[in-house]
Amino acid sequence: LIAMPLAVLLFLFFPRLPGAFWAIPRGAEATTGLSDTMSPGSIVKLVADYEPAFRVQFVSAAPAPEERYWRGPVLHDFDGHTWRRSSGAFHPRERLQYIGRPYRYRVALEPTHQRWWLALDTPAESPASNVSLTYDNQLVAAEPVSEPVSFDAVSYLRTRSLEPLSASSRREDTARSRDNPAALALAQTLRQRAGSDAEFVTATLEYLHRGGFVYSLTPEPLGADAIDDFLFNTRTGFCGHYASAFVTLMRGAGVPAHVVTGYLGGEWNPVGGYFVVRQSDAHAWAEVWLEGRGWARIDPTAVVAPERLRRGLLDLLPDALTTRERLLRSSEWLTRLLQQWDAANAWWSDHVVRFDYPAQLDLLGRLGVRSPDVRYLGWAFMLALTLWLAIIAWHIGHAARPAPPDALSRAYARLCRKLARVAPARALHQGPLSYAETVSARRPDLAPPVRALLERYAQLRYGPPEPGTREEGIEEFRRAVARLSLPAAAPVDISH
């Protein structure tokens, strides 16, 4: 207990300097969550993962569930089966007009061992100096997220581009493979019937809506021409299937488009006052370039399973729940207990695990220190340590000082002094009854009164309470000791 304040002081004020010495590199660990590639069925694997991906706390009102798109990796390259992030070509980021109100919020991101940070679509700026806001509106950090990260962000739900699409971006997002010829033919047919790219988008969504497509977590395996097989044979798939097929159709007609992966929705935790976005909320959608507007989010899942946008995936498809999650959701008090446990984990992660050097400087700022830096941390630690040592020294000195003797102890000490004049002195280890035996053995003539007094002392000090007040018994003992008169031992006759 004495060391607890020191541990708190070390935690709060010992400088947590950034760098290799203080941040020891962790070993390689498995990547969790979204990947930088997507094949039509890859996102299905995340559905059974109920672990939190991140938590979000809005400063004011949150967007509606169908508007909570959390932007992750943007995939541009397609080989006919698998989507990947851009190969690394540089593209200028177009200037945007932000429409509507800004949403301000704080994200607590769990470790993913990937470099992207998740933000509400569309982030207006980078939330940290080591994070870049890319040309396709991804937040990409300089280092993988190997520890929990918290950051504040600002996003707008609607944007408009203020400049035309660059030639390099147009080439990237209209490129198509030689696979899936049937999908290419369908795209060209639909585009010929449409008067504009916007009408072509509407016609493609109508095709998916009326084409007998089914939203399912257990789609059939696809053949070599995966998009053709999905559009014309199986017609059963998850969000990744629909996003991939839709972008393929757009590119087949020369309309710039790409796939965006991330998360959709989030579960409200009333205990902690935040949304929990789980791995099972993983989602994929499309973005299409429309002249006069710029990049427009198009979610083809909305025309096949519109309830997915307003409700969580596990509410829409309860068969995807594991036995554990089905049990937890079946009981209101278990759900409440789970929310309380998650809120406790979030508090621990936010206030202990994420308490780093910037958090220390923020604490100093709240304590009134202007422009805090590592020097102030050192001074604060030394001042707090000195104060703690002074308190400990005072405590030790105060504890070492013997307490003043009470009335019973004073009377007993007086009795022992009287006996020491006419009999052997009491040894330090002797109790009252043992001392009575010693005195009686050396002075049998004093045995009756000495035994009576010492036994009375033992009774008052160690015995059970007696009828009447203890104070009266102590006063009687004190008076008896005062009245006690002990004759000296008779001289020994050595003449015989």
CSV table of C-alpha atoms in Angstrom, one decimal:
chain,number,residue,atom,x,y,z
A,1,LEU,CA,0.0,0.0,0.0
A,2,ILE,CA,2.9,2.4,0.8
A,3,ALA,CA,4.3,1.8,-2.7
A,4,MET,CA,1.0,2.4,-4.5
A,5,PRO,CA,1.3,6.2,-4.6
A,6,LEU,CA,4.8,5.8,-6.0
A,7,ALA,CA,3.4,3.5,-8.7
A,8,VAL,CA,0.8,6.1,-9.6
A,9,LEU,CA,3.4,8.9,-9.8
A,10,LEU,CA,5.6,6.8,-12.0
A,11,PHE,CA,2.6,6.0,-14.3
A,12,LEU,CA,1.5,9.7,-14.5
A,13,PHE,CA,4.7,11.6,-14.7
A,14,PHE,CA,7.7,9.4,-15.6
A,15,PRO,CA,8.5,10.6,-19.2
A,16,ARG,CA,7.3,8.2,-21.9
A,17,LEU,CA,9.6,9.4,-24.6
A,18,PRO,CA,8.9,8.1,-28.1
A,19,GLY,CA,11.6,6.1,-29.9
A,20,ALA,CA,13.0,2.6,-30.2
A,21,PHE,CA,14.3,2.4,-26.6
A,22,TRP,CA,11.0,3.3,-25.1
A,23,ALA,CA,8.7,1.6,-27.7
A,24,ILE,CA,10.3,-1.8,-28.0
A,25,PRO,CA,9.3,-3.3,-31.3
A,26,ARG,CA,6.8,-6.2,-31.0
A,27,GLY,CA,7.2,-9.5,-32.8
A,28,ALA,CA,5.3,-10.2,-35.9
A,29,GLU,CA,1.7,-11.0,-35.2
A,30,ALA,CA,-1.2,-12.0,-37.3
A,31,THR,CA,-3.1,-9.4,-39.2
A,32,THR,CA,-6.8,-8.9,-38.1
A,33,GLY,CA,-9.7,-7.3,-39.8
A,34,LEU,CA,-9.8,-6.0,-43.3
A,35,SER,CA,-7.2,-6.9,-45.9
A,36,ASP,CA,-5.8,-4.8,-48.7
A,37,THR,CA,-7.2,-7.4,-51.1
A,38,MET,CA,-10.7,-8.6,-51.8
A,39,SER,CA,-12.1,-11.5,-53.7
A,40,PRO,CA,-15.9,-11.9,-53.9
A,41,GLY,CA,-16.2,-14.1,-50.8
A,42,SER,CA,-13.3,-12.8,-48.6
A,43,ILE,CA,-15.4,-10.5,-46.4
A,44,VAL,CA,-17.7,-13.4,-45.5
A,45,LYS,CA,-14.8,-14.7,-43.3
A,46,LEU,CA,-15.1,-11.7,-41.0
A,47,VAL,CA,-18.8,-12.2,-40.3
A,48,ALA,CA,-18.2,-14.8,-37.5
A,49,ASP,CA,-15.7,-12.4,-35.8
A,50,TYR,CA,-17.6,-10.6,-33.1
A,51,GLU,CA,-14.5,-8.8,-31.8
A,52,PRO,CA,-14.5,-5.0,-31.8
A,53,ALA,CA,-12.7,-3.3,-34.7
A,54,PHE,CA,-13.0,0.1,-33.1
A,55,ARG,CA,-15.2,2.3,-30.9
A,56,VAL,CA,-16.6,5.7,-31.8
A,57,GLN,CA,-17.9,8.5,-29.7
A,58,PHE,CA,-19.6,11.4,-31.4
A,59,VAL,CA,-19.4,15.0,-30.0
A,60,SER,CA,-23.0,15.5,-30.9
A,61,ALA,CA,-25.7,13.6,-32.7
A,62,ALA,CA,-24.5,10.6,-34.8
A,63,PRO,CA,-25.5,9.9,-38.4
A,64,ALA,CA,-28.3,7.4,-39.1
A,65,PRO,CA,-27.2,3.8,-39.3
A,66,GLU,CA,-27.5,3.7,-43.1
A,67,GLU,CA,-25.1,6.7,-43.3
A,68,ARG,CA,-22.4,5.3,-41.0
A,69,TYR,CA,-19.9,4.1,-43.7
A,70,TRP,CA,-16.5,3.7,-42.2
A,71,ARG,CA,-13.9,4.1,-44.9
A,72,GLY,CA,-11.0,1.6,-45.1
A,73,PRO,CA,-8.8,0.3,-48.0
A,74,VAL,CA,-9.8,1.5,-51.5
A,75,LEU,CA,-9.2,-1.1,-54.2
A,76,HIS,CA,-8.4,-0.1,-57.7
A,77,ASP,CA,-6.6,-3.0,-59.4
A,78,PHE,CA,-8.6,-6.0,-60.6
A,79,ASP,CA,-7.4,-9.1,-62.3
A,80,GLY,CA,-10.8,-10.6,-63.0
A,81,HIS,CA,-11.1,-12.3,-59.6
A,82,THR,CA,-9.3,-10.3,-56.9
A,83,TRP,CA,-9.3,-6.6,-56.1
A,84,ARG,CA,-6.1,-4.9,-54.7
A,85,ARG,CA,-5.0,-1.5,-53.6
A,86,SER,CA,-3.3,0.7,-56.2
A,87,SER,CA,0.1,-0.5,-57.3
A,88,GLY,CA,1.7,2.7,-56.0
A,89,ALA,CA,1.2,5.3,-58.7
A,90,PHE,CA,0.8,8.9,-57.5
A,91,HIS,CA,-2.4,10.8,-58.2
A,92,PRO,CA,-3.2,14.3,-57.2
A,93,ARG,CA,-6.0,14.7,-54.6
A,94,GLU,CA,-8.8,16.8,-56.0
A,95,ARG,CA,-10.2,19.7,-54.1
A,96,LEU,CA,-13.6,19.0,-52.5
A,97,GLN,CA,-16.6,21.0,-51.5
A,98,TYR,CA,-17.9,19.7,-48.2
A,99,ILE,CA,-21.7,19.8,-48.1
A,100,GLY,CA,-23.9,19.7,-44.9
A,101,ARG,CA,-22.8,19.6,-41.3
A,102,PRO,CA,-19.5,18.3,-40.1
A,103,TYR,CA,-19.4,15.3,-37.8
A,104,ARG,CA,-16.8,15.4,-35.1
A,105,TYR,CA,-16.0,12.2,-33.3
A,106,ARG,CA,-13.3,10.2,-31.5
A,107,VAL,CA,-12.2,6.8,-32.7
A,108,ALA,CA,-10.5,4.2,-30.5
A,109,LEU,CA,-9.0,1.8,-32.9
A,110,GLU,CA,-8.0,-1.7,-31.9
A,111,PRO,CA,-4.7,-3.2,-33.2
A,112,THR,CA,-4.9,-4.5,-36.7
A,113,HIS,CA,-1.2,-4.6,-37.8
A,114,GLN,CA,-2.3,-2.8,-40.9
A,115,ARG,CA,-1.5,0.8,-41.7
A,116,TRP,CA,-5.0,2.3,-42.4
A,117,TRP,CA,-7.1,4.1,-39.9
A,118,LEU,CA,-10.9,3.9,-40.1
A,119,ALA,CA,-12.9,7.1,-40.4
A,120,LEU,CA,-16.4,8.1,-41.2
A,121,ASP,CA,-16.8,8.6,-45.0
A,122,THR,CA,-15.5,11.2,-46.0
A,123,PRO,CA,-12.7,12.5,-43.7
A,124,ALA,CA,-11.9,16.2,-44.1
A,125,GLU,CA,-8.4,16.1,-42.9
A,126,SER,CA,-5.6,13.9,-41.4
A,127,PRO,CA,-6.0,13.4,-37.7
A,128,ALA,CA,-2.3,13.1,-36.9
A,129,SER,CA,1.1,14.1,-38.3
A,130,ASN,CA,2.1,10.5,-39.0
A,131,VAL,CA,-1.1,9.8,-41.0
A,132,SER,CA,-1.7,10.7,-44.7
A,133,LEU,CA,-5.1,11.5,-46.3
A,134,THR,CA,-4.5,10.0,-49.7
A,135,TYR,CA,-5.9,11.0,-53.1
A,136,ASP,CA,-8.7,8.4,-52.6
A,137,ASN,CA,-9.6,9.6,-49.1
A,138,GLN,CA,-7.9,6.8,-47.2
A,139,LEU,CA,-6.2,7.5,-43.8
A,140,VAL,CA,-2.9,5.7,-44.1
A,141,ALA,CA,-0.4,5.7,-41.2
A,142,ALA,CA,3.4,5.6,-41.5
A,143,GLU,CA,3.5,2.5,-39.3
A,144,PRO,CA,1.1,-0.5,-38.8
A,145,VAL,CA,-1.3,-0.2,-35.9
A,146,SER,CA,0.3,-2.6,-33.5
A,147,GLU,CA,-1.2,-1.0,-30.4
A,148,PRO,CA,-4.5,0.6,-29.5
A,149,VAL,CA,-4.8,4.1,-31.1
A,150,SER,CA,-7.2,7.0,-30.3
A,151,PHE,CA,-7.7,10.0,-32.6
A,152,ASP,CA,-10.2,12.8,-33.2
A,153,ALA,CA,-11.6,13.3,-36.7
A,154,VAL,CA,-14.0,15.4,-38.7
A,155,SER,CA,-16.0,14.0,-41.6
A,156,TYR,CA,-18.7,15.1,-44.0
A,157,LEU,CA,-21.3,12.8,-45.5
A,158,ARG,CA,-21.7,14.7,-48.8
A,159,THR,CA,-19.0,16.1,-51.0
A,160,ARG,CA,-18.6,17.5,-54.5
A,161,SER,CA,-15.5,17.6,-56.5
A,162,LEU,CA,-14.3,21.1,-57.6
A,163,GLU,CA,-12.2,19.9,-60.5
A,164,PRO,CA,-12.3,17.2,-63.2
A,165,LEU,CA,-10.9,13.7,-62.7
A,166,SER,CA,-7.2,13.5,-63.5
A,167,ALA,CA,-6.2,11.5,-66.5
A,168,SER,CA,-4.1,9.1,-64.4
A,169,SER,CA,-7.0,8.4,-62.0
A,170,ARG,CA,-9.3,7.9,-65.0
A,171,ARG,CA,-6.9,5.4,-66.5
A,172,GLU,CA,-6.6,3.5,-63.2
A,173,ASP,CA,-10.3,3.3,-62.5
A,174,THR,CA,-11.5,2.3,-66.0
A,175,ALA,CA,-8.9,-0.4,-66.5
A,176,ARG,CA,-10.4,-3.9,-67.0
A,177,SER,CA,-9.2,-7.4,-67.4
A,178,ARG,CA,-10.0,-9.6,-70.4
A,179,ASP,CA,-12.0,-11.9,-68.2
A,180,ASN,CA,-15.8,-11.9,-67.7
A,181,PRO,CA,-16.8,-11.2,-71.3
A,182,ALA,CA,-20.5,-11.6,-70.6
A,183,ALA,CA,-20.4,-8.9,-67.9
A,184,LEU,CA,-18.6,-6.6,-70.4
A,185,ALA,CA,-21.4,-7.2,-73.0
A,186,LEU,CA,-24.1,-6.5,-70.4
A,187,ALA,CA,-22.4,-3.3,-69.4
A,188,GLN,CA,-22.2,-2.0,-72.9
A,189,THR,CA,-25.9,-2.9,-73.6
A,190,LEU,CA,-27.1,-1.1,-70.5
A,191,ARG,CA,-24.9,2.0,-71.2
A,192,GLN,CA,-26.2,2.2,-74.8
A,193,ARG,CA,-29.8,2.4,-73.5
A,194,ALA,CA,-28.9,5.1,-70.9
A,195,GLY,CA,-28.6,8.7,-71.8
A,196,SER,CA,-25.9,9.5,-69.2
A,197,ASP,CA,-23.5,7.9,-66.7
A,198,ALA,CA,-26.0,8.6,-63.9
A,199,GLU,CA,-28.8,6.9,-65.8
A,200,PHE,CA,-26.5,4.0,-66.5
A,201,VAL,CA,-25.8,3.7,-62.7
A,202,THR,CA,-29.6,3.6,-62.1
A,203,ALA,CA,-30.2,1.0,-64.8
A,204,THR,CA,-27.5,-1.2,-63.4
A,205,LEU,CA,-29.0,-1.0,-59.9
A,206,GLU,CA,-32.4,-1.8,-61.4
A,207,TYR,CA,-30.9,-4.9,-63.1
A,208,LEU,CA,-29.6,-6.1,-59.7
A,209,HIS,CA,-32.9,-5.3,-58.0
A,210,ARG,CA,-35.1,-7.2,-60.5
A,211,GLY,CA,-32.7,-9.9,-61.5
A,212,GLY,CA,-33.5,-12.4,-58.7
A,213,PHE,CA,-30.3,-11.8,-56.8
A,214,VAL,CA,-30.1,-13.1,-53.2
A,215,TYR,CA,-28.1,-11.7,-50.3
A,216,SER,CA,-26.4,-14.7,-48.5
A,217,LEU,CA,-23.4,-15.6,-46.3
A,218,THR,CA,-23.1,-19.0,-48.0
A,219,PRO,CA,-22.8,-18.2,-51.8
A,220,GLU,CA,-21.9,-21.0,-54.2
A,221,PRO,CA,-18.3,-21.2,-55.4
A,222,LEU,CA,-17.6,-19.2,-58.6
A,223,GLY,CA,-15.8,-20.3,-61.7
A,224,ALA,CA,-12.8,-18.8,-63.5
A,225,ASP,CA,-14.9,-15.9,-64.8
A,226,ALA,CA,-16.2,-15.1,-61.4
A,227,ILE,CA,-18.2,-12.0,-62.2
A,228,ASP,CA,-19.9,-13.7,-65.2
A,229,ASP,CA,-20.7,-16.7,-63.0
A,230,PHE,CA,-22.2,-14.6,-60.3
A,231,LEU,CA,-24.3,-12.3,-62.6
A,232,PHE,CA,-25.7,-15.1,-64.8
A,233,ASN,CA,-25.6,-18.3,-62.9
A,234,THR,CA,-25.4,-18.3,-59.0
A,235,ARG,CA,-26.9,-14.8,-58.4
A,236,THR,CA,-26.3,-15.4,-54.7
A,237,GLY,CA,-23.6,-13.4,-52.8
A,238,PHE,CA,-22.5,-11.2,-50.1
A,239,CYS,CA,-21.6,-7.4,-50.2
A,240,GLY,CA,-18.2,-8.1,-51.8
A,241,HIS,CA,-19.9,-10.0,-54.7
A,242,TYR,CA,-22.2,-7.1,-55.4
A,243,ALA,CA,-19.6,-4.4,-55.1
A,244,SER,CA,-17.2,-6.3,-57.3
A,245,ALA,CA,-19.8,-7.0,-60.0
A,246,PHE,CA,-21.1,-3.4,-60.0
A,247,VAL,CA,-17.7,-1.9,-60.4
A,248,THR,CA,-16.9,-4.4,-63.2
A,249,LEU,CA,-20.0,-3.3,-65.0
A,250,MET,CA,-19.2,0.3,-64.6
A,251,ARG,CA,-15.7,-0.1,-66.0
A,252,GLY,CA,-17.1,-2.3,-68.8
A,253,ALA,CA,-18.9,0.8,-70.1
A,254,GLY,CA,-15.9,3.1,-69.5
A,255,VAL,CA,-17.3,4.7,-66.3
A,256,PRO,CA,-14.5,5.3,-63.7
A,257,ALA,CA,-15.3,3.2,-60.5
A,258,HIS,CA,-13.5,1.4,-57.7
A,259,VAL,CA,-14.3,-0.8,-54.7
A,260,VAL,CA,-14.2,0.6,-51.1
A,261,THR,CA,-14.0,-1.7,-48.1
A,262,GLY,CA,-14.6,-0.8,-44.6
A,263,TYR,CA,-17.5,-1.2,-42.1
A,264,LEU,CA,-21.1,-0.2,-42.0
A,265,GLY,CA,-23.2,0.7,-38.9
A,266,GLY,CA,-22.2,0.0,-35.4
A,267,GLU,CA,-23.9,-1.1,-32.2
A,268,TRP,CA,-24.8,1.5,-29.6
A,269,ASN,CA,-23.4,0.9,-26.0
A,270,PRO,CA,-25.5,3.0,-23.6
A,271,VAL,CA,-23.2,2.2,-20.7
A,272,GLY,CA,-20.1,3.8,-22.3
A,273,GLY,CA,-22.0,6.2,-24.6
A,274,TYR,CA,-20.3,5.1,-27.8
A,275,PHE,CA,-20.8,2.9,-30.8
A,276,VAL,CA,-19.0,-0.4,-31.1
A,277,VAL,CA,-18.1,-1.4,-34.7
A,278,ARG,CA,-17.2,-5.1,-34.9
A,279,GLN,CA,-15.3,-7.1,-37.4
A,280,SER,CA,-18.7,-8.7,-38.3
A,281,ASP,CA,-19.8,-5.2,-39.5
A,282,ALA,CA,-17.3,-5.4,-42.4
A,283,HIS,CA,-18.7,-4.2,-45.7
A,284,ALA,CA,-17.8,-3.3,-49.3
A,285,TRP,CA,-19.4,-0.8,-51.6
A,286,ALA,CA,-18.6,1.1,-54.8
A,287,GLU,CA,-17.7,4.6,-55.8
A,288,VAL,CA,-18.4,6.0,-59.3
A,289,TRP,CA,-17.2,9.2,-60.9
A,290,LEU,CA,-20.1,11.3,-62.1
A,291,GLU,CA,-19.5,14.5,-64.0
A,292,GLY,CA,-20.6,17.6,-62.1
A,293,ARG,CA,-20.5,15.7,-58.8
A,294,GLY,CA,-17.3,13.8,-58.5
A,295,TRP,CA,-17.0,10.5,-56.7
A,296,ALA,CA,-20.4,9.2,-55.6
A,297,ARG,CA,-20.9,6.3,-53.2
A,298,ILE,CA,-23.1,3.6,-54.7
A,299,ASP,CA,-23.9,0.6,-52.5
A,300,PRO,CA,-25.5,-2.2,-54.6
A,301,THR,CA,-26.2,-4.2,-51.5
A,302,ALA,CA,-28.9,-1.6,-50.8
A,303,VAL,CA,-31.1,-2.7,-53.8
A,304,VAL,CA,-30.8,-6.4,-52.9
A,305,ALA,CA,-30.9,-6.3,-49.1
A,306,PRO,CA,-31.9,-2.7,-48.0
A,307,GLU,CA,-32.3,-3.8,-44.4
A,308,ARG,CA,-28.6,-4.4,-44.2
A,309,LEU,CA,-28.0,-0.6,-44.3
A,310,ARG,CA,-30.4,0.1,-41.4
A,311,ARG,CA,-29.7,-3.0,-39.2
A,312,GLY,CA,-26.7,-4.9,-38.3
A,313,LEU,CA,-25.7,-7.8,-40.4
A,314,LEU,CA,-26.2,-10.2,-37.5
A,315,ASP,CA,-29.7,-8.9,-37.0
A,316,LEU,CA,-30.5,-9.4,-40.6
A,317,LEU,CA,-28.9,-12.9,-40.8
A,318,PRO,CA,-29.3,-14.4,-37.3
A,319,ASP,CA,-28.0,-17.7,-38.6
A,320,ALA,CA,-24.5,-16.1,-38.8
A,321,LEU,CA,-24.4,-15.9,-35.0
A,322,THR,CA,-22.3,-18.3,-33.1
A,323,THR,CA,-23.8,-20.2,-30.2
A,324,ARG,CA,-22.1,-17.9,-27.7
A,325,GLU,CA,-23.4,-14.7,-29.4
A,326,ARG,CA,-26.9,-16.2,-29.8
A,327,LEU,CA,-27.0,-16.9,-26.1
A,328,LEU,CA,-25.8,-13.4,-25.2
A,329,ARG,CA,-28.4,-11.8,-27.4
A,330,SER,CA,-31.2,-13.9,-26.0
A,331,SER,CA,-31.1,-12.4,-22.6
A,332,GLU,CA,-31.5,-8.7,-21.8
A,333,TRP,CA,-29.4,-8.9,-18.6
A,334,LEU,CA,-26.6,-10.8,-20.4
A,335,THR,CA,-26.6,-8.1,-23.1
A,336,ARG,CA,-26.4,-5.4,-20.4
A,337,LEU,CA,-23.6,-7.3,-18.7
A,338,LEU,CA,-21.7,-7.6,-22.0
A,339,GLN,CA,-22.1,-3.8,-22.6
A,340,GLN,CA,-20.8,-3.1,-19.1
A,341,TRP,CA,-17.8,-5.4,-19.7
A,342,ASP,CA,-17.0,-3.7,-23.0
A,343,ALA,CA,-17.3,-0.3,-21.4
A,344,ALA,CA,-14.9,-1.3,-18.7
A,345,ASN,CA,-12.4,-2.6,-21.3
A,346,ALA,CA,-12.8,0.6,-23.3
A,347,TRP,CA,-12.1,2.7,-20.2
A,348,TRP,CA,-9.0,0.7,-19.3
A,349,SER,CA,-7.7,0.9,-22.9
A,350,ASP,CA,-8.4,4.6,-23.2
A,351,HIS,CA,-7.0,5.7,-19.8
A,352,VAL,CA,-4.3,3.2,-19.1
A,353,VAL,CA,-3.1,1.4,-22.3
A,354,ARG,CA,-3.3,4.6,-24.4
A,355,PHE,CA,-1.7,6.9,-21.7
A,356,ASP,CA,1.4,7.8,-23.7
A,357,TYR,CA,3.7,10.8,-24.0
A,358,PRO,CA,1.1,13.1,-25.7
A,359,ALA,CA,-1.4,12.2,-23.0
A,360,GLN,CA,1.1,13.1,-20.3
A,361,LEU,CA,1.6,16.5,-21.9
A,362,ASP,CA,-2.2,16.9,-22.1
A,363,LEU,CA,-2.4,16.2,-18.3
A,364,LEU,CA,0.2,18.8,-17.6
A,365,GLY,CA,-1.7,21.3,-19.7
A,366,ARG,CA,-4.9,20.6,-17.7
A,367,LEU,CA,-2.9,21.1,-14.5
A,368,GLY,CA,-2.1,24.7,-15.7
A,369,VAL,CA,1.3,24.2,-17.3
A,370,ARG,CA,1.8,26.3,-20.5
A,371,SER,CA,3.5,24.7,-23.4
A,372,PRO,CA,4.4,21.5,-21.5
A,373,ASP,CA,7.3,19.4,-22.7
A,374,VAL,CA,9.5,16.6,-21.4
A,375,ARG,CA,11.3,19.0,-19.0
A,376,TYR,CA,8.1,19.8,-17.2
A,377,LEU,CA,7.4,16.0,-16.9
A,378,GLY,CA,10.7,15.5,-15.2
A,379,TRP,CA,10.1,18.4,-12.8
A,380,ALA,CA,6.6,17.2,-12.1
A,381,PHE,CA,7.9,13.7,-11.4
A,382,MET,CA,10.8,15.0,-9.1
A,383,LEU,CA,8.4,17.3,-7.2
A,384,ALA,CA,5.8,14.5,-6.7
A,385,LEU,CA,8.6,12.1,-5.7
A,386,THR,CA,10.0,14.5,-3.1
A,387,LEU,CA,6.5,15.1,-1.7
A,388,TRP,CA,5.9,11.3,-1.5
A,389,LEU,CA,9.3,10.7,0.3
A,390,ALA,CA,8.5,13.5,2.8
A,391,ILE,CA,5.2,11.9,3.6
A,392,ILE,CA,6.8,8.5,4.0
A,393,ALA,CA,9.5,9.9,6.3
A,394,TRP,CA,6.9,11.7,8.4
A,395,HIS,CA,4.8,8.5,8.5
A,396,ILE,CA,7.8,6.4,9.6
A,397,GLY,CA,8.9,8.9,12.2
A,398,HIS,CA,5.3,9.1,13.5
A,399,ALA,CA,4.9,5.3,13.6
A,400,ALA,CA,8.3,4.8,15.4
A,401,ARG,CA,7.2,7.2,18.3
A,402,PRO,CA,5.8,5.1,21.1
A,403,ALA,CA,2.3,5.8,22.2
A,404,PRO,CA,2.0,7.3,25.7
A,405,PRO,CA,1.2,4.6,28.3
A,406,ASP,CA,-2.4,4.4,29.6
A,407,ALA,CA,-3.4,4.4,33.3
A,408,LEU,CA,-3.3,0.6,33.6
A,409,SER,CA,0.2,0.4,32.1
A,410,ARG,CA,1.4,3.2,34.4
A,411,ALA,CA,0.1,1.4,37.5
A,412,TYR,CA,1.6,-1.9,36.4
A,413,ALA,CA,5.0,-0.2,35.8
A,414,ARG,CA,4.8,1.3,39.3
A,415,LEU,CA,4.1,-2.1,40.8
A,416,CYS,CA,7.1,-3.7,39.0
A,417,ARG,CA,9.3,-0.9,40.3
A,418,LYS,CA,8.2,-1.6,43.9
A,419,LEU,CA,8.7,-5.3,43.5
A,420,ALA,CA,12.2,-4.8,42.0
A,421,ARG,CA,13.3,-3.1,45.3
A,422,VAL,CA,12.5,-6.2,47.4
A,423,ALA,CA,12.7,-9.0,44.8
A,424,PRO,CA,14.2,-9.9,41.5
A,425,ALA,CA,13.3,-7.3,38.7
A,426,ARG,CA,10.9,-8.5,36.0
A,427,ALA,CA,12.7,-9.7,32.9
A,428,LEU,CA,11.6,-8.1,29.6
A,429,HIS,CA,10.2,-11.3,28.3
A,430,GLN,CA,8.1,-12.1,31.4
A,431,GLY,CA,4.4,-11.7,31.6
A,432,PRO,CA,2.5,-10.8,34.8
A,433,LEU,CA,1.8,-14.4,35.8
A,434,SER,CA,5.3,-15.6,35.2
A,435,TYR,CA,6.7,-12.7,37.2
A,436,ALA,CA,4.3,-13.6,40.1
A,437,GLU,CA,5.9,-17.1,40.2
A,438,THR,CA,9.4,-15.6,40.2
A,439,VAL,CA,8.6,-13.2,43.1
A,440,SER,CA,6.7,-15.9,45.1
A,441,ALA,CA,9.7,-18.3,44.8
A,442,ARG,CA,12.2,-15.7,46.1
A,443,ARG,CA,9.8,-14.0,48.6
A,444,PRO,CA,7.2,-16.5,49.8
A,445,ASP,CA,6.1,-13.9,52.4
A,446,LEU,CA,5.0,-11.6,49.6
A,447,ALA,CA,3.2,-14.3,47.5
A,448,PRO,CA,-0.4,-13.6,48.5
A,449,PRO,CA,-0.6,-9.8,47.8
A,450,VAL,CA,1.8,-10.0,44.8
A,451,ARG,CA,-0.2,-12.9,43.1
A,452,ALA,CA,-3.4,-11.1,43.7
A,453,LEU,CA,-2.3,-7.9,42.1
A,454,LEU,CA,-0.5,-9.4,39.1
A,455,GLU,CA,-3.4,-11.8,38.4
A,456,ARG,CA,-5.7,-8.8,38.6
A,457,TYR,CA,-3.6,-6.9,36.1
A,458,ALA,CA,-3.7,-9.9,33.7
A,459,GLN,CA,-7.4,-10.0,34.1
A,460,LEU,CA,-7.8,-6.3,33.3
A,461,ARG,CA,-5.4,-6.3,30.4
A,462,TYR,CA,-6.1,-9.6,28.7
A,463,GLY,CA,-9.3,-11.1,30.2
A,464,PRO,CA,-12.9,-10.8,29.0
A,465,PRO,CA,-14.9,-7.8,30.1
A,466,GLU,CA,-16.4,-8.0,33.6
A,467,PRO,CA,-19.6,-6.6,34.9
A,468,GLY,CA,-19.3,-2.9,35.6
A,469,THR,CA,-17.0,-0.5,33.9
A,470,ARG,CA,-13.4,-1.3,33.1
A,471,GLU,CA,-12.4,2.2,34.2
A,472,GLU,CA,-13.5,1.4,37.8
A,473,GLY,CA,-11.4,-1.8,37.8
A,474,ILE,CA,-8.3,0.1,36.7
A,475,GLU,CA,-8.9,2.7,39.3
A,476,GLU,CA,-9.2,0.1,42.0
A,477,PHE,CA,-6.0,-1.6,40.8
A,478,ARG,CA,-4.1,1.8,40.8
A,479,ARG,CA,-5.2,2.5,44.4
A,480,ALA,CA,-4.2,-1.1,45.5
A,481,VAL,CA,-0.7,-0.6,44.0
A,482,ALA,CA,-0.4,2.8,45.7
A,483,ARG,CA,-1.3,1.3,49.1
A,484,LEU,CA,1.0,-1.7,48.7
A,485,SER,CA,3.8,-1.7,51.2
A,486,LEU,CA,6.5,-4.3,50.8
A,487,PRO,CA,8.9,-5.1,53.6
A,488,ALA,CA,12.6,-5.7,52.8
A,489,ALA,CA,13.8,-9.3,53.0
A,490,ALA,CA,15.0,-10.4,56.5
A,491,PRO,CA,18.8,-10.6,56.9
A,492,VAL,CA,20.2,-14.0,56.6
A,493,ASP,CA,21.7,-15.3,59.9
A,494,ILE,CA,25.3,-16.7,59.1
A,495,SER,CA,26.5,-17.1,62.7
A,496,HIS,CA,25.7,-20.7,62.9
